[in-house]
Coordinates of C-alpha atoms in Angstrom, one line a residue:
M832 CA 49.3 252.9 122.5
A833 CA 48.2 255.7 120.2
G834 CA 45.0 256.0 121.2
A835 CA 45.4 255.7 124.6
A836 CA 44.1 258.4 128.2
P837 CA 47.3 259.8 129.1
P838 CA 48.6 257.9 133.5
P839 CA 46.1 260.3 135.6
K840 CA 48.2 263.3 137.2
Q841 CA 49.4 262.4 140.7
E842 CA 47.5 264.7 143.4
E843 CA 50.4 267.9 143.5
L844 CA 50.9 268.1 147.7
V845 CA 51.2 272.0 149.1
P846 CA 50.3 272.8 153.1
H847 CA 47.5 273.9 153.9
P848 CA 47.1 277.9 153.7
V849 CA 47.4 279.8 156.4
K850 CA 44.1 281.7 157.4
D851 CA 43.2 285.3 160.7
Q852 CA 40.6 284.2 160.7
L853 CA 39.7 279.6 162.6
P854 CA 37.8 279.0 159.4
N855 CA 34.7 276.2 160.1
V856 CA 33.2 279.0 163.5
S857 CA 29.5 278.0 163.7
Y858 CA 29.4 281.4 165.4
C859 CA 31.4 284.7 165.3
I860 CA 31.8 287.5 167.7
T861 CA 29.1 289.2 166.5
S862 CA 26.3 286.4 165.4
P863 CA 24.5 284.7 168.2
P864 CA 22.6 281.9 168.0
P865 CA 19.6 281.8 169.1
W866 CA 17.9 282.5 171.8
P867 CA 17.2 279.6 173.1
E868 CA 20.8 277.4 172.4
A869 CA 22.0 280.7 172.8
I870 CA 20.5 280.7 177.4
L871 CA 22.0 277.4 177.2
L872 CA 25.5 278.1 175.7
G873 CA 25.8 280.8 178.7
F874 CA 24.9 277.9 181.3
Q875 CA 27.4 276.7 180.1
H876 CA 29.7 278.7 180.2
Y877 CA 28.2 279.3 184.4
L878 CA 29.0 275.8 184.8
V879 CA 33.1 275.7 183.7
M880 CA 34.0 279.0 185.5
L881 CA 32.4 277.9 188.2
G882 CA 35.1 275.6 189.5
T883 CA 38.5 278.0 190.0
T884 CA 35.5 280.2 191.5
V885 CA 35.2 277.7 193.9
I886 CA 38.3 276.3 193.7
I887 CA 40.6 278.8 195.1
P888 CA 37.6 280.6 198.4
T889 CA 38.3 276.8 198.8
A890 CA 41.2 276.4 199.5
L891 CA 41.6 280.5 201.0
V892 CA 39.5 281.0 203.1
P893 CA 39.9 278.6 205.8
Q894 CA 43.7 279.6 206.1
M895 CA 42.8 282.8 206.7
G896 CA 40.7 282.2 210.1
G897 CA 37.0 281.3 207.8
G898 CA 34.4 278.9 207.7
N899 CA 31.3 277.7 205.7
D900 CA 30.0 280.6 206.1
E901 CA 32.4 282.6 205.0
K902 CA 33.5 280.5 201.8
A903 CA 30.4 280.5 200.8
R904 CA 30.0 284.7 200.7
V905 CA 33.4 284.9 199.2
I906 CA 32.1 282.6 196.7
Q907 CA 29.2 284.6 196.0
T908 CA 30.9 287.9 195.9
L909 CA 33.4 286.2 193.6
L910 CA 30.8 285.3 191.4
F911 CA 29.2 288.7 191.3
V912 CA 32.5 290.8 190.5
A913 CA 33.2 288.5 187.5
G914 CA 30.0 288.6 186.0
L915 CA 30.4 292.2 186.5
N916 CA 34.2 292.4 185.3
T917 CA 32.7 290.0 182.8
L918 CA 30.0 292.5 181.1
L919 CA 33.0 295.6 181.4
Q920 CA 35.5 293.6 179.6
T921 CA 32.7 291.8 176.9
F922 CA 31.0 295.9 176.1
F923 CA 34.1 298.3 176.4
G924 CA 37.1 296.4 176.6
T925 CA 38.6 294.4 173.9
R926 CA 34.8 293.2 173.5
L927 CA 36.2 289.7 172.9
P928 CA 34.2 286.5 174.4
A929 CA 35.9 286.2 177.3
V930 CA 34.7 285.1 180.6
I931 CA 36.8 287.4 183.1
G932 CA 36.3 285.3 186.3
G933 CA 39.5 284.6 189.5
S934 CA 43.6 283.4 189.2
Y935 CA 45.0 281.8 190.0
S936 CA 48.2 284.2 190.0
F937 CA 47.2 286.2 193.2
V938 CA 47.0 283.2 195.2
P939 CA 50.8 283.3 196.6
P940 CA 50.7 286.7 198.1
T941 CA 48.0 286.2 199.1
I942 CA 48.8 283.4 201.7
S943 CA 52.0 286.2 202.1
I944 CA 49.6 288.2 204.0
I945 CA 48.1 285.6 205.5
L946 CA 50.9 284.1 207.1
A947 CA 52.1 288.1 208.2
G948 CA 53.0 287.9 211.7
R949 CA 51.0 290.8 212.4
Y950 CA 47.6 288.4 212.4
S951 CA 48.9 285.1 214.4
N952 CA 48.0 287.5 217.5
I953 CA 44.3 287.7 216.5
A954 CA 42.9 284.4 218.6
D955 CA 39.1 284.9 218.1
P956 CA 38.7 283.3 214.0
H957 CA 36.6 285.4 212.5
E958 CA 38.0 288.6 213.7
K959 CA 42.3 287.1 212.1
F960 CA 39.4 286.5 209.3
L961 CA 37.9 290.0 208.1
H962 CA 41.4 291.5 209.6
I963 CA 43.3 289.2 206.5
M964 CA 41.1 289.9 204.4
R965 CA 41.2 293.6 204.7
G966 CA 44.6 293.3 203.8
T967 CA 44.0 291.3 200.6
Q968 CA 41.7 294.2 199.7
G969 CA 43.8 297.0 200.0
A970 CA 46.9 294.8 198.2
L971 CA 44.6 294.6 195.0
I972 CA 43.2 298.0 195.2
V973 CA 47.2 299.3 195.2
A974 CA 48.0 296.5 192.6
S975 CA 44.9 297.5 190.3
T976 CA 46.3 300.9 189.4
L977 CA 49.1 298.6 187.5
Q978 CA 47.6 297.6 184.5
I979 CA 44.9 300.1 184.5
I980 CA 47.8 303.1 184.3
L981 CA 49.6 299.9 181.6
G982 CA 46.4 299.8 179.3
F983 CA 45.0 303.0 179.8
S984 CA 48.1 304.7 178.8
G985 CA 48.8 302.3 175.7
L986 CA 52.1 301.6 177.5
W987 CA 50.9 297.9 176.4
R988 CA 50.3 299.1 172.9
N989 CA 53.6 299.8 172.5
V990 CA 55.1 296.1 174.3
A991 CA 52.3 293.7 171.7
R992 CA 52.8 295.5 169.4
F993 CA 56.4 294.2 168.8
L994 CA 54.8 290.2 169.5
S995 CA 55.1 288.7 166.5
P996 CA 53.8 284.7 165.4
L997 CA 56.7 283.1 165.9
S998 CA 56.7 285.2 170.2
A999 CA 52.9 284.5 171.1
V1000 CA 53.6 280.8 170.5
P1001 CA 54.9 279.8 173.5
L1002 CA 53.8 282.7 175.0
V1003 CA 49.8 281.5 174.4
A1004 CA 50.6 278.0 174.5
L1005 CA 51.2 278.3 178.1
A1006 CA 49.0 280.0 178.6
G1007 CA 47.2 276.6 178.5
F1008 CA 49.3 273.2 178.7
G1009 CA 51.5 275.5 181.8
L1010 CA 48.4 275.2 183.7
Y1011 CA 48.5 270.7 183.1
E1012 CA 48.6 270.5 186.6
L1013 CA 45.7 271.3 187.7
G1014 CA 44.3 268.8 184.6
F1015 CA 44.7 264.6 185.2
P1016 CA 46.1 265.4 188.7
G1017 CA 42.8 267.3 189.8
V1018 CA 41.4 264.3 188.5
A1019 CA 43.1 261.2 191.1
K1020 CA 42.2 262.9 193.6
C1021 CA 39.0 260.7 192.8
I1022 CA 39.6 258.0 190.0
E1023 CA 36.1 256.8 190.0
I1024 CA 34.5 260.4 189.5
G1025 CA 37.3 262.2 187.2
L1026 CA 37.7 259.8 185.0
P1027 CA 34.7 258.8 183.8
Q1028 CA 34.0 262.6 183.5
L1029 CA 36.4 263.4 181.0
I1030 CA 36.8 260.1 179.2
M1031 CA 31.7 260.4 178.9
L1032 CA 32.7 264.5 177.9
I1033 CA 35.5 263.5 174.7
I1034 CA 32.5 260.7 174.0
F1035 CA 30.4 263.4 173.7
S1036 CA 32.3 265.5 172.0
Q1037 CA 33.9 264.2 169.4
Y1038 CA 32.8 260.9 168.6
I1039 CA 28.6 260.8 168.2
P1040 CA 28.8 263.6 166.9
Y1041 CA 30.1 261.3 164.2
A1042 CA 28.0 258.4 165.1
V1043 CA 24.5 260.2 165.4
H1044 CA 24.1 262.4 162.1
S1045 CA 22.2 265.5 163.4
P1046 CA 20.6 268.0 161.2
R1047 CA 21.9 270.4 164.3
P1048 CA 24.9 269.8 166.7
V1049 CA 23.2 268.9 170.0
F1050 CA 26.2 266.4 171.1
D1051 CA 29.2 268.7 170.9
R1052 CA 28.0 271.8 171.1
F1053 CA 25.5 271.0 174.3
A1054 CA 28.9 267.9 175.7
V1055 CA 29.6 269.9 179.4
I1056 CA 26.3 269.7 180.8
F1057 CA 25.4 266.3 179.4
S1058 CA 27.9 264.0 180.5
V1059 CA 28.2 266.5 183.7
A1060 CA 25.0 265.8 184.5
I1061 CA 25.5 262.2 184.2
V1062 CA 28.8 262.1 185.6
W1063 CA 27.1 264.2 188.4
L1064 CA 24.2 262.5 189.4
Y1065 CA 26.2 259.0 189.2
A1066 CA 28.3 260.6 192.6
V1067 CA 24.7 260.8 193.8
I1068 CA 23.8 257.2 194.1
L1069 CA 28.3 256.2 195.3
T1070 CA 27.4 258.9 197.4
V1071 CA 23.9 257.6 198.9
G1072 CA 24.9 254.9 198.4
G1073 CA 27.3 254.7 201.6
A1074 CA 30.9 253.8 199.2
Y1075 CA 32.3 256.4 200.9
R1076 CA 31.6 255.4 203.9
N1077 CA 35.0 254.4 205.7
A1078 CA 37.3 256.7 203.2
A1079 CA 40.3 258.1 204.4
P1080 CA 38.0 261.7 205.3
K1081 CA 40.5 263.6 202.1
T1082 CA 38.6 261.1 198.8
Q1083 CA 35.1 261.5 201.3
Q1084 CA 36.9 265.9 200.7
H1085 CA 36.9 264.9 196.8
C1086 CA 34.4 262.5 195.7
R1087 CA 30.5 262.8 198.0
T1088 CA 28.9 265.3 196.7
D1089 CA 27.4 266.1 200.8
R1090 CA 31.2 267.2 201.7
S1091 CA 31.5 271.6 199.9
G1092 CA 29.7 273.4 203.2
L1093 CA 28.4 275.0 200.5
V1094 CA 24.9 275.0 199.9
G1095 CA 24.4 274.7 204.2
A1096 CA 26.3 277.7 204.9
A1097 CA 24.7 279.8 201.5
P1098 CA 22.5 282.3 202.2
W1099 CA 18.7 282.0 201.2
I1100 CA 19.0 286.3 199.3
R1101 CA 22.2 288.4 199.1
V1102 CA 23.7 291.1 197.5
P1103 CA 27.1 291.2 197.9
Y1104 CA 28.7 294.4 197.9
P1105 CA 31.8 298.0 198.6
F1106 CA 33.8 296.9 201.7
Q1107 CA 31.2 294.8 202.5
W1108 CA 34.2 293.0 205.1
G1109 CA 35.5 296.2 207.0
A1110 CA 37.8 298.9 205.1
P1111 CA 40.7 297.8 203.2
T1112 CA 43.9 298.4 204.6
F1113 CA 47.4 298.9 202.9
D1114 CA 51.2 297.0 203.2
A1115 CA 53.9 298.5 201.2
G1116 CA 55.7 295.2 200.7
E1117 CA 52.2 293.3 200.0
A1118 CA 51.3 295.4 197.6
F1119 CA 54.2 295.4 196.2
A1120 CA 54.0 291.5 196.2
M1121 CA 50.1 291.6 194.5
M1122 CA 51.9 293.9 192.0
A1123 CA 53.8 291.6 190.5
A1124 CA 50.7 288.9 190.3
S1125 CA 49.0 291.6 189.1
F1126 CA 51.2 291.8 186.0
V1127 CA 51.6 287.8 186.3
A1128 CA 47.8 288.0 185.4
L1129 CA 48.5 291.2 182.8
V1130 CA 50.8 288.1 180.7
E1131 CA 48.8 285.4 181.2
S1132 CA 45.1 287.9 179.6
T1133 CA 47.1 288.1 176.7
G1134 CA 48.0 285.1 175.9
T1135 CA 43.9 284.1 177.0
F1136 CA 43.1 287.3 175.2
I1137 CA 45.4 286.2 171.6
A1138 CA 43.2 282.4 171.7
V1139 CA 39.7 284.1 172.6
A1140 CA 40.5 286.1 169.5
R1141 CA 41.9 282.5 167.4
Y1142 CA 38.6 280.5 168.4
A1143 CA 35.7 283.9 167.8
S1144 CA 37.1 283.6 164.0
A1145 CA 38.2 286.7 164.6
T1146 CA 40.9 289.3 163.2
P1147 CA 44.9 288.8 164.8
M1148 CA 43.9 291.6 167.7
P1149 CA 45.7 295.4 167.1
P1150 CA 48.1 296.3 170.6
S1151 CA 45.2 299.4 171.3
I1152 CA 42.1 297.3 172.0
L1153 CA 44.8 294.1 173.9
S1154 CA 45.3 297.7 176.1
R1155 CA 42.0 298.6 176.2
G1156 CA 41.4 295.0 177.5
V1157 CA 43.8 295.2 180.6
G1158 CA 43.1 298.5 181.2
W1159 CA 38.8 297.7 182.3
Q1160 CA 41.0 294.1 183.6
G1161 CA 42.3 296.1 185.8
I1162 CA 39.1 298.5 186.9
G1163 CA 38.7 294.7 187.6
I1164 CA 41.4 294.2 190.2
L1165 CA 39.9 297.8 191.3
L1166 CA 36.6 296.1 192.1
D1167 CA 37.7 292.5 193.6
G1168 CA 39.8 294.9 196.4
L1169 CA 36.7 297.3 196.4
F1170 CA 35.3 294.0 197.3
G1171 CA 36.2 291.5 198.5
T1172 CA 36.5 288.8 196.9
A1173 CA 40.7 287.8 197.8
N1174 CA 41.6 286.9 195.1
G1175 CA 42.3 289.1 191.3
S1176 CA 40.4 288.6 188.5
T1177 CA 41.9 287.3 184.9
V1178 CA 41.0 286.1 181.4
S1179 CA 39.3 282.4 182.2
V1180 CA 41.6 280.2 180.2
E1181 CA 39.1 277.6 180.9
N1182 CA 36.4 279.1 179.1
A1183 CA 38.1 280.2 176.3
G1184 CA 38.8 275.8 175.9
L1185 CA 35.3 276.0 175.6
L1186 CA 34.7 278.1 172.7
A1187 CA 36.7 275.0 170.5
L1188 CA 34.7 272.9 171.9
T1189 CA 30.7 274.0 171.0
R1190 CA 32.3 276.0 168.3
V1191 CA 31.1 279.1 169.8
G1192 CA 32.2 282.3 169.1
S1193 CA 29.3 284.9 170.4
R1194 CA 29.6 287.2 172.9
R1195 CA 26.1 287.8 173.2
V1196 CA 26.5 284.1 174.8
V1197 CA 29.4 285.2 176.9
Q1198 CA 26.9 288.6 179.0
I1199 CA 24.2 285.7 178.8
S1200 CA 26.5 283.9 181.1
A1201 CA 28.3 286.8 183.3
G1202 CA 23.8 287.7 183.6
F1203 CA 24.1 283.7 185.2
M1204 CA 27.0 284.6 187.0
I1205 CA 25.2 287.5 188.6
F1206 CA 21.8 285.6 189.6
F1207 CA 23.3 282.7 191.2
S1208 CA 25.2 285.1 193.5
I1209 CA 22.0 286.6 194.9
L1210 CA 20.3 283.9 194.6
G1211 CA 22.9 281.6 197.2
K1212 CA 21.3 278.7 197.7
F1213 CA 20.5 277.6 194.4
G1214 CA 24.3 279.1 193.5
A1215 CA 25.5 276.6 196.1
V1216 CA 23.8 273.2 194.3
F1217 CA 26.2 274.2 190.9
A1218 CA 29.1 275.4 193.4
S1219 CA 29.8 272.1 195.0
I1220 CA 30.5 270.2 191.8
P1221 CA 32.8 267.3 192.9
G1222 CA 36.4 269.2 191.9
P1223 CA 37.7 265.3 189.5
I1224 CA 35.0 266.3 187.3
I1225 CA 36.0 269.9 187.3
A1226 CA 39.8 269.2 186.8
A1227 CA 39.1 266.2 184.3
L1228 CA 37.3 269.5 181.8
Y1229 CA 39.9 270.9 182.4
C1230 CA 41.9 268.7 180.9
I1231 CA 40.5 269.3 177.5
F1232 CA 39.9 273.0 177.8
F1233 CA 43.5 274.1 178.9
A1234 CA 45.0 271.5 176.3
Y1235 CA 42.4 273.9 173.6
V1236 CA 44.4 277.0 174.4
G1237 CA 47.8 275.3 174.3
A1238 CA 47.3 274.6 171.3
A1239 CA 45.6 277.1 170.0
G1240 CA 49.2 278.3 170.5
L1241 CA 50.8 275.8 168.8
S1242 CA 48.5 277.4 165.4
F1243 CA 50.0 279.8 165.8
L1244 CA 53.2 278.2 163.7
Q1245 CA 52.1 277.9 160.7
F1246 CA 52.2 282.2 159.9
C1247 CA 56.1 281.1 160.6
N1248 CA 59.0 278.9 158.8
L1249 CA 59.5 275.9 161.0
N1250 CA 62.3 275.2 158.6
S1251 CA 64.8 278.2 159.8
F1252 CA 67.1 276.7 163.1
R1253 CA 66.6 280.8 164.7
T1254 CA 63.5 279.7 164.8
K1255 CA 64.2 276.4 166.0
F1256 CA 66.3 277.4 169.0
I1257 CA 64.0 280.3 170.2
L1258 CA 60.6 277.9 169.7
G1259 CA 62.2 275.6 171.8
F1260 CA 64.0 277.7 174.2
S1261 CA 61.4 279.2 175.6
V1262 CA 59.2 276.3 176.3
F1263 CA 61.6 274.4 177.5
M1264 CA 62.2 277.4 179.9
G1265 CA 59.1 278.1 180.8
L1266 CA 58.4 274.9 181.7
S1267 CA 61.6 274.5 183.9
V1268 CA 61.9 277.7 185.5
P1269 CA 58.6 277.3 187.1
Q1270 CA 59.1 273.9 187.9
Y1271 CA 63.0 274.9 190.2
F1272 CA 61.4 277.6 191.4
N1273 CA 58.1 275.0 192.9
E1274 CA 59.9 271.9 193.8
Y1275 CA 62.7 274.1 195.6
T1276 CA 59.0 275.7 197.3
A1277 CA 57.0 272.1 198.1
V1278 CA 61.2 271.4 200.0
A1279 CA 62.2 274.0 201.9
G1280 CA 58.2 275.4 202.7
Y1281 CA 59.6 279.5 200.3
G1282 CA 61.0 279.9 197.1
P1283 CA 64.7 279.9 196.1
V1284 CA 64.8 283.6 196.4
H1285 CA 64.6 284.5 200.7
T1286 CA 66.1 287.3 201.5
G1287 CA 64.8 289.7 204.0
A1288 CA 63.3 291.6 202.4
R1289 CA 59.9 289.3 201.9
W1290 CA 57.5 291.2 199.4
F1291 CA 61.0 291.2 197.3
N1292 CA 60.7 287.6 197.7
D1293 CA 57.8 287.5 196.9
I1294 CA 57.7 289.2 193.5
V1295 CA 60.6 287.3 192.6
N1296 CA 58.9 284.0 193.1
V1297 CA 55.2 285.2 191.9
I1298 CA 57.4 286.7 188.9
F1299 CA 59.0 282.9 188.2
S1300 CA 56.5 280.1 189.4
S1301 CA 54.7 280.7 185.4
E1302 CA 55.2 279.1 183.0
A1303 CA 53.6 281.1 180.5
L1304 CA 55.5 284.3 182.0
V1305 CA 58.4 283.1 181.5
A1306 CA 58.5 281.1 178.2
G1307 CA 56.7 284.5 176.5
L1308 CA 58.7 286.7 177.9
V1309 CA 62.5 284.5 176.4
A1310 CA 61.3 283.9 173.4
Y1311 CA 59.5 287.9 173.2
F1312 CA 63.8 289.0 174.2
L1313 CA 65.1 285.9 171.7
D1314 CA 62.5 287.5 169.3
N1315 CA 63.7 291.3 168.6
T1316 CA 67.4 291.0 169.0
L1317 CA 68.6 288.2 167.0
H1318 CA 68.4 289.0 163.7
R1319 CA 66.2 291.1 163.6
H1320 CA 66.8 293.5 160.6
D1321 CA 67.0 290.6 158.5
S1322 CA 64.6 291.2 155.3
A1323 CA 63.9 287.1 155.7
I1324 CA 63.7 286.8 159.2
R1325 CA 61.4 288.4 159.9
K1326 CA 59.2 286.6 156.8
D1327 CA 60.2 283.4 159.3
R1328 CA 59.5 285.4 162.3
G1329 CA 55.9 285.9 160.4
R1330 CA 55.4 289.6 160.4
H1331 CA 54.0 290.1 157.5
F1332 CA 51.8 288.4 158.0
W1333 CA 49.9 290.5 161.0
D1334 CA 51.4 294.1 159.9
R1335 CA 48.0 294.9 158.9
F1336 CA 46.6 294.3 161.8
R1337 CA 49.4 297.1 163.9
S1338 CA 46.5 299.3 163.5
F1339 CA 42.7 299.7 163.3
N1340 CA 41.8 300.9 161.2
A1341 CA 44.2 299.3 158.2
D1342 CA 42.0 296.1 158.5
S1343 CA 38.3 297.3 157.7
R1344 CA 37.5 293.4 159.6
S1345 CA 38.7 295.4 162.8
E1346 CA 35.2 297.4 163.7
E1347 CA 32.9 295.0 162.6
F1348 CA 34.1 292.7 165.7
Y1349 CA 35.7 295.3 168.6
S1350 CA 35.0 299.1 167.8
L1351 CA 32.5 300.2 171.1
P1352 CA 29.5 299.9 171.4
F1353 CA 26.8 303.2 171.4
N1354 CA 28.9 305.1 169.3
L1355 CA 31.7 305.6 171.8
H1356 CA 34.4 304.3 169.8
K1357 CA 33.5 308.4 168.7
F1358 CA 35.2 309.8 171.4
F1359 CA 36.9 307.4 172.5
P1360 CA 39.0 305.9 168.7
S1361 CA 41.2 302.6 168.5
V1362 CA 44.3 303.7 166.8

């Protein structure tokens, strides 16, 4: 009919645009929230990192011969050194809002030291604990040199230059998803506490903000504090009410709020200091095994650093900045060895996930959290109260935070051509092998009591078994090798792997935003320029 209006134009379907920086982040690295909010957010980061800080010594110290007193002091020391390392990393390392804490990668070589024959004849448990601790310290001091040399010499910078978005996906994704064993299996150890915590955290962070239209984001930003406080109180009521009076010992250990033994054992005030357990002892085989763990931690930290940069709404890290951060992480492992934490350092995956949950990637918030770590490590009794939160509550937090880090890895697929069969092969094969190979090593060890590599040289066994038990390392190694060897000189493939998107971040000065996010404070960049 003449004069009729034209039919409405159908909306054109276009993909979402590629983003170098993550939008919708409330506070990025250089934009801190108001002080009261920053202090609460810093305390929240402190609460989240307590999980790993408590779980590792709780598992290791009894095997070393230590009791509750030694366990409380090791937790204090680990917390104190984590605070120092976080400050060093945020001021002089990558300058990202990354919490540096304990690492599960160092547990297998530490157990190997515990089982060493030369300690089996020591009858006194405390004396045995001291000797094993000194052996662990010596191994950590030697192992720290690996990251210090690779980082400060720039060797890791040369490795990182060949990292493309495609090879970063499996590395970062499995830095989060690879920790699945620490999630729901931990929740299920006391399901009546763990499951409510998981549900409450999801409700506070995802549903309430949309149901309650508040001018300021409160429930989602402080979801951890709200949910942990409610479920912890619920756990206390169950404990006091006698719900577990006749339960099995293992159930009581995971469910009760008065079974950690930390509050009674922790001193009121104590400042950890270097060589507090005595002079370190050195063994070449144990040092090599700990170096393998240091390498695993280095690769896993690389993936977590990339996720932290994403959730802090920073540009991708120039390789020189990543290398600098690795060097300072090596200094952190050296401090672990000097102070005697029985464990090495790495970037905290759970705190990287917390950046995503709160949408606050402020450097100041993480530095405040480091202040809480140091403060509560010195005031032992107060710190022990928070450290006695039941494990299933912490495991419920892991379910969300590890998932966020894994999702950060998947987000780099936006730079890749997912219609390329080369991309599909590298992506699928590396992720599958990253899950399958460590599963084989873990199953074999669970059945046989030792790893698949079982030669006469214990140090060699430890090196191979530690390396191939890391999901992130296996997946990252396979993807990195395939991505840099399969038809890499083809110009079309360069675009398929997304490398052209990251080209301008290959050097520090190529993008003007690098100085805002990564330059050293106090004009130190004049003396230590980044390239």
